[in-house]
Coordinates of C-alpha atoms in Angstrom, one line a residue:
M1 CA 213.7 177.6 261.5
G2 CA 215.5 180.1 259.3
A3 CA 217.5 181.0 261.5
G4 CA 220.8 183.1 260.1
G5 CA 224.4 183.4 260.9
N6 CA 224.5 181.2 263.9
M7 CA 224.1 177.8 263.0
N8 CA 226.9 175.6 264.1
V9 CA 229.0 175.4 267.1
T10 CA 232.5 176.3 266.6
S11 CA 234.1 176.1 269.7
G12 CA 237.0 173.2 269.9
R13 CA 236.4 172.2 266.8
K14 CA 239.0 170.9 264.2
N15 CA 242.1 171.7 262.2
V16 CA 239.2 173.5 258.9
L17 CA 241.8 173.0 256.4
E18 CA 241.7 168.9 257.7
R19 CA 241.9 166.8 255.0
V20 CA 237.4 165.8 254.2
P21 CA 237.2 162.0 253.3
V22 CA 237.5 160.6 249.8
K23 CA 237.0 156.8 250.9
K24 CA 233.0 155.7 249.9
T25 CA 230.5 157.2 251.9
P26 CA 229.1 154.5 254.6
F27 CA 225.2 156.3 254.4
E28 CA 223.1 156.8 251.7
I29 CA 220.8 159.2 250.6
S30 CA 218.4 157.5 252.2
D31 CA 219.8 158.7 255.3
L32 CA 219.6 161.4 255.1
K33 CA 216.2 162.0 253.9
K34 CA 214.5 160.0 256.4
A35 CA 216.8 161.9 259.3
I36 CA 215.1 165.8 258.1
P37 CA 212.3 166.2 260.1
Q38 CA 209.0 165.4 257.5
H39 CA 208.1 169.3 257.9
C40 CA 211.4 170.4 256.1
F41 CA 210.2 169.4 253.0
K42 CA 207.0 171.3 252.8
R43 CA 208.0 174.1 250.3
D44 CA 205.0 176.8 251.2
L45 CA 204.1 179.6 247.7
Q46 CA 203.6 182.4 250.0
R47 CA 206.3 182.2 253.1
S48 CA 208.3 181.6 249.2
L49 CA 206.8 184.4 248.0
Y50 CA 207.0 186.7 251.5
Y51 CA 211.4 186.4 251.1
L52 CA 211.5 186.7 246.8
F53 CA 209.7 190.0 248.2
V54 CA 212.9 191.0 250.9
L55 CA 215.8 189.4 248.1
S56 CA 214.4 192.1 245.0
S57 CA 215.1 194.8 248.1
T58 CA 218.7 194.0 249.0
I59 CA 220.9 195.0 247.3
A60 CA 223.5 193.1 249.4
S61 CA 222.9 189.6 246.6
A62 CA 225.1 191.5 244.3
N63 CA 227.4 189.9 246.6
R64 CA 226.7 186.1 245.6
F65 CA 229.1 185.8 243.3
G66 CA 232.0 185.8 245.8
S67 CA 229.6 183.3 248.7
L68 CA 229.0 181.1 244.7
M69 CA 233.3 181.3 245.0
L70 CA 234.3 180.5 248.7
E71 CA 231.0 177.3 248.1
W72 CA 233.3 174.5 245.8
F73 CA 236.9 176.2 247.0
H74 CA 238.6 174.9 249.3
P75 CA 242.5 172.9 250.0
S76 CA 240.4 169.7 252.1
L77 CA 238.3 169.7 249.7
A78 CA 238.8 166.9 246.5
H79 CA 237.4 167.1 242.9
Y80 CA 237.1 163.6 241.4
D81 CA 237.3 162.6 237.6
S82 CA 235.3 159.1 236.4
R83 CA 237.6 156.7 238.1
E84 CA 236.2 157.7 241.5
W85 CA 233.7 159.8 241.2
D86 CA 230.2 159.3 242.5
W87 CA 227.1 161.7 243.0
I88 CA 227.2 161.6 247.0
R89 CA 231.1 162.3 247.5
G90 CA 231.0 164.6 244.8
A91 CA 227.6 167.0 246.8
L92 CA 229.4 166.4 249.8
S93 CA 232.1 168.2 248.3
T94 CA 231.1 172.3 248.6
V95 CA 231.9 174.2 252.8
D96 CA 229.6 175.4 254.6
R97 CA 231.1 178.9 256.0
D98 CA 229.6 181.5 258.6
Y99 CA 228.8 185.3 257.0
G100 CA 227.4 186.6 259.6
I101 CA 223.9 188.4 258.6
F102 CA 224.8 187.7 255.3
N103 CA 223.8 184.5 256.6
T104 CA 219.8 185.4 257.2
I105 CA 220.4 187.9 253.8
F106 CA 221.1 185.0 251.4
H107 CA 218.2 182.7 253.2
D108 CA 220.9 180.4 254.5
V109 CA 223.0 179.3 250.6
T110 CA 226.2 180.6 252.3
C111 CA 225.6 178.6 255.0
A112 CA 223.9 175.4 254.9
H113 CA 225.3 174.2 251.3
V114 CA 225.9 170.8 251.6
V115 CA 222.5 170.3 252.8
H116 CA 221.4 172.2 249.2
H117 CA 223.1 169.9 247.6
L118 CA 222.6 166.8 248.9
I119 CA 218.6 167.9 248.2
S120 CA 217.9 170.8 246.7
T121 CA 214.2 170.4 246.8
I122 CA 214.0 172.1 250.6
P123 CA 213.8 175.6 251.3
H124 CA 216.5 178.2 252.1
Y125 CA 213.6 178.4 255.8
H126 CA 214.9 174.4 256.2
T127 CA 217.7 174.0 255.3
V128 CA 219.3 175.3 258.9
E129 CA 216.9 172.6 260.9
A130 CA 217.8 169.6 257.4
T131 CA 221.8 170.3 258.1
K132 CA 221.8 170.0 262.3
A133 CA 220.0 166.9 261.7
I134 CA 222.1 165.0 258.9
K135 CA 225.5 166.2 261.1
P136 CA 225.8 163.1 263.0
I137 CA 225.7 160.9 259.6
L138 CA 227.8 163.3 257.9
G139 CA 230.4 163.0 260.0
D140 CA 233.7 164.4 259.2
Y141 CA 232.1 164.2 255.7
Y142 CA 231.1 167.3 256.4
K143 CA 233.3 170.7 256.0
Y144 CA 232.4 173.5 258.0
D145 CA 234.9 176.7 258.1
D146 CA 234.4 179.5 260.2
T147 CA 237.4 181.3 258.6
P148 CA 236.3 185.7 258.0
I149 CA 235.3 185.4 255.6
L150 CA 237.7 187.7 253.7
K151 CA 240.2 185.8 255.0
A152 CA 238.9 183.3 254.1
F153 CA 238.3 184.4 249.9
W154 CA 241.8 185.7 250.4
R155 CA 243.6 182.5 251.7
E156 CA 241.0 179.9 248.8
T157 CA 242.0 182.9 245.7
K158 CA 246.0 181.6 247.0
E159 CA 245.9 178.1 247.5
C160 CA 243.3 177.0 245.5
I161 CA 245.0 177.6 241.6
F162 CA 245.4 174.2 240.8
V163 CA 244.0 170.9 241.0
E164 CA 246.6 167.6 241.1
P165 CA 246.2 163.9 243.0
D166 CA 249.1 162.8 245.9
E167 CA 251.4 162.0 244.5
G168 CA 251.9 157.8 244.9
A169 CA 248.3 157.7 246.5
E170 CA 246.3 154.7 245.3
N171 CA 243.9 157.0 243.9
S172 CA 244.4 159.6 242.5
G173 CA 241.4 161.3 242.0
G174 CA 242.6 165.2 242.4
R175 CA 242.5 167.6 245.6
M176 CA 243.0 170.8 245.3
N177 CA 246.6 172.4 245.9
D178 CA 247.0 172.3 248.8
V179 CA 250.0 174.6 250.6
S180 CA 249.5 175.3 254.3
S181 CA 250.7 172.0 255.2
N182 CA 254.0 174.4 255.7
K183 CA 256.4 172.2 257.9
D184 CA 258.2 173.3 261.0
V185 CA 258.5 177.3 259.7
L186 CA 261.3 177.3 263.0
K187 CA 263.6 173.9 261.6
R188 CA 266.2 174.5 260.7
V189 CA 267.2 175.0 257.1
P190 CA 270.6 172.2 256.9
T191 CA 274.1 173.6 257.2
A192 CA 276.5 170.4 255.5
K193 CA 277.6 171.1 251.8
T194 CA 274.6 171.1 249.2
P195 CA 274.0 168.1 246.8
F196 CA 273.4 170.1 243.7
E197 CA 274.7 173.4 242.2
I198 CA 273.8 176.2 240.2
S199 CA 273.9 174.9 237.3
D200 CA 271.3 171.6 238.3
L201 CA 269.4 174.6 239.0
K202 CA 269.3 176.9 236.5
K203 CA 268.6 173.9 233.9
A204 CA 264.9 172.9 235.6
I205 CA 263.8 176.1 235.8
P206 CA 262.2 177.2 232.3
P207 CA 264.3 179.2 229.8
H208 CA 261.3 181.6 229.0
C209 CA 262.1 182.3 232.6
F210 CA 265.4 183.7 231.9
K211 CA 264.6 186.3 228.8
R212 CA 264.2 190.2 230.1
S213 CA 261.1 191.5 227.8
L214 CA 261.6 195.3 227.4
A215 CA 257.8 195.5 226.8
T216 CA 256.7 193.5 229.9
S217 CA 259.4 195.3 232.0
S218 CA 258.5 198.2 230.9
Y219 CA 254.5 197.6 231.2
Y220 CA 255.1 197.7 234.8
L221 CA 256.7 200.7 235.7
F222 CA 254.9 202.8 233.1
R223 CA 252.1 201.0 235.0
D224 CA 252.8 201.3 238.6
I225 CA 254.2 205.5 237.5
A226 CA 250.3 205.6 236.4
I227 CA 248.9 204.8 239.8
C228 CA 251.9 207.2 241.7
Y229 CA 250.4 210.8 240.1
T230 CA 247.0 209.2 240.1
F231 CA 247.7 208.7 244.8
Y232 CA 249.4 212.7 243.0
Y233 CA 246.7 214.1 241.6
L234 CA 244.0 213.4 244.0
A235 CA 245.5 214.2 247.2
S236 CA 246.3 217.6 245.4
N237 CA 243.9 218.3 244.2
Y238 CA 240.9 217.2 247.0
I239 CA 242.2 216.7 250.0
P240 CA 243.1 220.1 250.8
L241 CA 239.3 221.3 250.3
L242 CA 238.3 218.5 252.5
P243 CA 237.9 219.5 256.2
K244 CA 240.3 220.2 258.7
P245 CA 239.1 216.0 260.5
L246 CA 239.0 214.6 257.3
N247 CA 242.3 216.2 256.3
Y248 CA 243.9 214.5 259.0
I249 CA 243.0 211.3 258.7
A250 CA 243.6 211.4 254.1
W251 CA 247.2 213.1 254.2
P252 CA 248.2 209.5 256.0
I253 CA 246.3 206.9 254.6
Y254 CA 248.3 208.8 251.1
W255 CA 251.6 208.6 253.0
F256 CA 250.8 205.3 252.4
C257 CA 249.7 204.6 249.0
Q258 CA 252.3 206.7 247.3
G259 CA 254.7 205.3 250.0
T260 CA 253.5 201.7 248.8
S261 CA 253.6 202.6 245.3
F262 CA 256.9 204.0 245.7
M263 CA 258.7 201.6 247.3
G264 CA 257.7 199.4 244.2
I265 CA 258.8 201.8 242.0
W266 CA 262.4 201.1 243.8
S267 CA 262.0 197.6 243.8
I268 CA 261.9 197.9 239.7
G269 CA 264.9 200.2 240.0
H270 CA 266.1 197.3 242.0
D271 CA 266.2 195.0 239.1
L272 CA 267.3 197.1 236.4
G273 CA 270.3 197.4 238.7
H274 CA 270.7 193.7 238.6
H275 CA 270.1 194.1 235.1
A276 CA 267.5 191.8 235.6
F277 CA 264.8 194.7 233.2
S278 CA 265.9 194.1 229.2
E279 CA 269.3 193.3 227.4
Y280 CA 270.3 196.3 227.0
Q281 CA 272.7 197.4 229.9
W282 CA 272.6 201.2 229.0
L283 CA 269.4 201.1 229.4
D284 CA 269.1 199.4 232.5
D285 CA 271.7 201.5 234.3
T286 CA 269.9 205.1 232.2
L287 CA 266.3 204.5 234.0
G288 CA 267.5 203.3 237.1
F289 CA 269.8 206.6 237.3
I290 CA 267.1 208.6 237.1
L291 CA 264.5 206.2 239.2
H292 CA 266.4 205.6 242.6
S293 CA 268.3 209.8 242.1
S294 CA 263.9 210.3 242.2
F295 CA 263.7 208.7 245.4
L296 CA 267.2 210.1 246.4
T297 CA 269.2 207.3 246.2
P298 CA 272.9 206.6 244.8
Y299 CA 271.9 204.9 242.1
F300 CA 275.3 203.2 241.2
S301 CA 277.1 203.5 244.5
F302 CA 274.0 200.8 245.7
K303 CA 274.1 199.1 242.0
Y304 CA 278.3 197.7 243.4
S305 CA 277.9 196.8 247.1
H306 CA 274.3 195.6 247.1
R307 CA 276.1 193.2 244.2
S308 CA 279.2 192.7 246.8
H309 CA 276.3 191.6 249.3
H310 CA 274.9 189.0 246.1
A311 CA 278.6 187.5 246.2
H312 CA 278.4 187.0 250.0
T313 CA 275.2 186.9 251.6
N314 CA 275.0 185.6 254.8
S315 CA 278.9 185.9 254.8
M316 CA 279.9 187.5 258.6
E317 CA 283.2 188.9 258.0
Y318 CA 282.2 189.8 253.9
D319 CA 278.3 190.4 253.6
E320 CA 277.7 193.7 252.8
V321 CA 274.6 194.6 255.0
W322 CA 272.7 193.1 258.1
I323 CA 275.1 191.8 259.6
P324 CA 274.1 190.3 263.0
K325 CA 276.4 191.0 266.4
R326 CA 277.5 188.7 267.6
K327 CA 277.4 187.6 271.9
A328 CA 280.8 189.3 272.4
D329 CA 278.9 192.4 271.8
T330 CA 277.5 192.8 275.6
M331 CA 275.4 195.4 273.7
Y332 CA 273.1 193.6 271.9
S333 CA 272.5 190.9 274.5
E334 CA 272.5 191.8 277.5
V335 CA 270.9 195.7 276.7
L336 CA 269.0 195.6 273.7
N337 CA 266.8 191.9 274.6
N338 CA 264.8 193.3 276.6
P339 CA 261.0 195.0 275.0
L340 CA 261.7 198.5 275.7
G341 CA 264.9 197.4 273.3
N342 CA 262.9 195.6 271.1
L343 CA 260.7 199.0 270.9
F344 CA 263.6 201.1 270.6
M345 CA 265.5 199.1 267.4
T346 CA 261.6 199.1 265.3
V347 CA 262.0 202.0 265.7
V348 CA 265.4 202.8 264.7
R349 CA 266.2 200.4 261.4
L350 CA 261.9 201.4 260.5
L351 CA 262.4 205.4 260.0
L352 CA 266.5 206.6 260.0
S353 CA 268.0 202.8 258.3
F354 CA 267.8 203.1 255.0
P355 CA 269.4 207.1 254.8
M356 CA 271.6 206.1 258.0
Y357 CA 273.5 203.3 255.3
F358 CA 273.4 205.0 252.6
T359 CA 275.3 208.0 254.2
F360 CA 276.9 206.3 257.3
N361 CA 276.9 202.4 256.6
I362 CA 275.4 201.9 259.7
H363 CA 274.4 197.8 259.4
G364 CA 276.8 197.5 256.5
R365 CA 280.3 195.7 256.6
E366 CA 283.5 197.0 258.9
Y367 CA 286.0 198.3 256.9
N368 CA 289.5 200.4 257.4
G369 CA 288.4 203.7 256.7
F370 CA 285.0 206.5 256.7
A371 CA 283.1 203.3 254.6
S372 CA 279.8 206.0 253.4
H373 CA 277.5 205.6 249.4
F374 CA 277.9 208.9 248.6
Y375 CA 282.0 209.1 249.3
P376 CA 283.7 207.9 245.9
Y377 CA 287.3 206.1 247.5
S378 CA 284.9 205.5 249.7
P379 CA 286.5 201.0 250.6
I380 CA 283.2 199.9 249.5
F381 CA 284.2 200.6 246.0
N382 CA 287.0 199.6 244.1
D383 CA 288.9 202.0 241.6
S384 CA 286.3 201.0 238.1
E385 CA 283.7 202.3 240.2
R386 CA 284.5 205.2 241.1
K387 CA 284.1 207.9 238.3
Q388 CA 280.0 205.8 238.9
I389 CA 280.1 206.9 242.8
W390 CA 280.2 210.6 241.5
L391 CA 277.4 210.1 238.6
S392 CA 275.4 209.0 241.5
D393 CA 276.5 212.0 243.6
A394 CA 275.6 214.5 240.9
G395 CA 272.1 212.6 240.7
M396 CA 271.3 212.9 244.1
V397 CA 272.3 217.1 243.9
V398 CA 269.8 217.4 241.0
A399 CA 267.3 215.0 243.7
F400 CA 267.3 217.5 246.1
Y401 CA 268.3 220.9 243.6
A402 CA 264.7 219.7 241.7
L403 CA 263.3 219.3 246.0
Y404 CA 264.6 222.8 246.9
K405 CA 263.2 224.8 243.7
I406 CA 259.5 222.9 244.6
A407 CA 259.3 223.5 247.2
A408 CA 260.1 227.2 246.6
A409 CA 257.7 227.3 244.7
T410 CA 255.2 225.5 247.0
S411 CA 256.0 225.1 250.4
A412 CA 257.7 222.8 252.6
T413 CA 254.9 221.7 253.4
W414 CA 254.4 221.7 251.2
L415 CA 255.8 218.7 250.0
F416 CA 256.8 216.9 253.0
C417 CA 253.0 215.9 252.9
I418 CA 253.3 216.0 249.2
Y419 CA 256.7 213.7 249.0
G420 CA 258.6 213.5 252.4
A421 CA 256.4 211.9 254.1
P422 CA 256.0 209.0 251.1
L423 CA 258.7 208.6 251.2
L424 CA 259.8 208.2 255.2
V425 CA 257.3 204.9 254.7
M426 CA 259.0 203.8 251.3
N427 CA 262.6 203.4 253.2
A428 CA 260.7 201.7 256.2
H429 CA 258.9 199.0 253.7
F430 CA 262.6 198.7 252.4
I431 CA 263.4 197.7 255.9
F432 CA 261.4 196.0 256.5
F433 CA 261.9 193.4 254.1
T434 CA 265.4 193.2 254.0
F435 CA 265.4 192.9 257.4
L436 CA 263.1 189.9 257.1
H437 CA 264.4 188.6 254.6
H438 CA 267.5 187.8 255.7
S439 CA 267.1 187.8 259.9
H440 CA 265.0 183.9 261.1
P441 CA 265.7 182.0 263.5
S442 CA 266.4 179.0 261.4
L443 CA 269.2 180.8 258.8
A444 CA 272.6 179.9 258.7
H445 CA 275.4 183.0 259.1
Y446 CA 278.8 181.2 258.4
D447 CA 282.8 182.4 258.4
S448 CA 285.7 181.9 256.7
R449 CA 286.2 178.7 257.4
E450 CA 281.8 177.7 256.0
W451 CA 281.2 180.2 253.6
D452 CA 280.9 178.8 250.2
W453 CA 278.6 181.0 247.7
I454 CA 276.0 178.3 247.4
R455 CA 274.6 178.0 251.1
G456 CA 274.8 181.6 251.5
A457 CA 273.5 182.7 248.7
L458 CA 270.0 180.1 249.8
S459 CA 270.3 181.3 253.4
T460 CA 266.9 183.7 252.7
V461 CA 263.9 182.9 252.9
D462 CA 260.3 183.8 251.3
R463 CA 257.4 185.1 252.9
D464 CA 253.5 185.7 252.2
Y465 CA 252.4 189.6 251.8
G466 CA 249.6 189.0 250.8
I467 CA 248.2 191.8 247.6
F468 CA 251.8 193.2 249.3
N469 CA 253.9 190.5 247.2
T470 CA 252.2 192.3 243.4
I471 CA 252.9 195.7 244.5
F472 CA 256.5 194.8 245.6
H473 CA 256.9 192.6 242.2
D474 CA 257.6 189.3 244.3
V475 CA 260.9 190.9 245.8
T476 CA 259.0 189.6 249.0
C477 CA 257.8 186.0 247.8
A478 CA 260.6 185.1 245.7
H479 CA 263.9 186.7 247.6
V480 CA 265.0 183.3 248.1
V481 CA 265.7 182.8 243.5
H482 CA 265.8 186.3 243.5
H483 CA 270.0 185.5 245.6
L484 CA 270.5 182.6 243.5
I485 CA 270.0 184.2 239.7
S486 CA 270.1 187.7 240.4
T487 CA 269.1 187.9 236.6
I488 CA 265.8 186.2 236.1
P489 CA 263.3 189.6 235.9
H490 CA 260.3 190.0 238.5
Y491 CA 257.7 188.2 236.4
H492 CA 259.3 184.7 236.4
T493 CA 260.3 184.8 240.2
V494 CA 257.1 183.3 241.1
E495 CA 257.3 180.2 238.7
A496 CA 261.6 179.8 238.5
T497 CA 260.7 179.4 242.4
K498 CA 258.5 176.7 241.9
A499 CA 260.6 175.0 239.5
I500 CA 263.6 174.7 241.2
K501 CA 261.5 174.2 245.2
P502 CA 262.4 169.8 244.4
I503 CA 265.6 170.0 243.9
L504 CA 266.7 172.5 246.7
G505 CA 264.4 170.8 249.0
D506 CA 264.9 171.2 252.9
Y507 CA 267.0 174.1 251.6
Y508 CA 264.5 176.5 250.7
K509 CA 262.8 178.1 253.4
Y510 CA 259.5 179.5 253.4
D511 CA 257.7 181.2 256.4
D512 CA 253.9 182.0 256.6
T513 CA 253.4 183.1 259.4
P514 CA 251.9 187.2 259.6
I515 CA 254.1 189.8 258.5
L516 CA 253.6 191.8 261.2
K517 CA 254.1 188.4 264.3
A518 CA 256.8 187.4 262.3
F519 CA 258.4 191.6 261.9
W520 CA 257.7 191.4 266.0
R521 CA 259.3 187.5 266.4
E522 CA 262.5 188.2 264.2
T523 CA 262.9 191.6 266.4
K524 CA 262.2 190.2 269.7
E525 CA 264.4 186.3 268.6
C526 CA 267.1 187.7 266.3
I527 CA 269.4 189.8 268.6
F528 CA 273.0 188.6 267.9
V529 CA 274.5 184.8 266.5
E530 CA 277.1 182.1 267.9
P531 CA 277.2 178.6 267.4
D532 CA 275.7 175.8 268.9
E533 CA 277.9 174.4 271.9
G534 CA 280.0 172.4 271.1
A535 CA 279.0 172.4 267.7
E536 CA 281.7 171.1 264.7
N537 CA 281.4 172.9 262.7
S538 CA 282.2 175.8 264.9
G539 CA 281.9 178.4 261.4
V540 CA 278.4 178.3 261.3
Y541 CA 276.4 180.9 263.7
W542 CA 272.5 180.7 264.6
F543 CA 270.3 183.6 265.4
R544 CA 270.0 183.9 270.0
R545 CA 268.8 185.8 272.0

């Protein structure tokens, strides 16, 4: 009676996202009432007043709003229109969840909500017992989900956006949009010529997605700058006042938060380089030059090499970055194919790859001659671009001089804590998600015998970074469409992705593997590439370990 928390045995439970049946129930409400002990229907005034006093004395009741949403939002639960709805199936379209100690605080309305919808006059101190009594009758019609509650809230916030009937379903009564039933994430993407052209994809995308609104783009830029300044203000004014033990904790928190904020602004600079910010090329280049120089990125140098990357994605000969090693390179296939080698490569990638790529073209395409983003006569660039490479270098000189003056006015330690460490975090973010964009066991690379632009552009993957999708302006979860049409502004890429997915079919790759797990998997599995043994099209390369 009145037990909170551990009301359900969850060992060996079924898939929590398995759909609840929508056919007519084989039982009536009278059958359920008969199964419940008679004392459960008794409403004791004295006992109810006691719980009312307890409720009024706890601040935790403010959390009730979140639990209300979770009682009705679940990918496995149906909604019905007038053609299908009946009272008992509607009442069963709710879910019991385990809130731990909050079950008791909220008087079991969280973990015994189904029975409450069936017989709402049962007092809360009997609902758990009543639930146990009717579960054998309900069978699959009863939904219980013990997913950790914050994880469940985030999942339902993402997944339960709208409802629609199943395509071709006889009973088109409606159901939560369910994207969780993802296919095998390691299933290979097709390598045959695509049955569609880029023009087909453009036609499928709503016309407004191509519009680059200066006002909307500026809003995101100023919002990110305001967040960045807020972190700076808090860190510079309050962290130095903390006692040393707390100081040591606060600085790394600031570094991560500010570095993440830097990455958001840098991503807008990346959009500026693609002319996806406004309709004015000169404005995009001016803002991009200022933003990227502020983060020690040579704007025009990166703009041109990145354009080459988009033009030759996943080409073994001509892609500009993240070109995998072939098996013939025994250092990668033998020396690094072990946990220690994987860990070493992870540390090197995250800490050094960003500046090393710009300076020495590490992870870049092989050229004859010295290839560097700072060298105007580098083979990376053509003659018409060299003047702007000089301009990029000038921007870097000004940025370094400004940092020198700041360090002289404060201290090198202060500059590192406020700017240097967050910049390293930003660099790590960039390497982390660009590596994951272009490293996946299901994606092919092509040599010149097989490569074409559209298959190369489709050889990237969308992933779910949770809240970081928003912070990084969806470059993480809508990267495929960005490679297909890079001038679509970031605030339209998710909508554009949804528009083209039906056309792309199996050519579209989405992987919702938890991101740290995916990073470690790709670090282990994506060591080198080689064609399938005996394959007819030996110009198609797959990752191996």
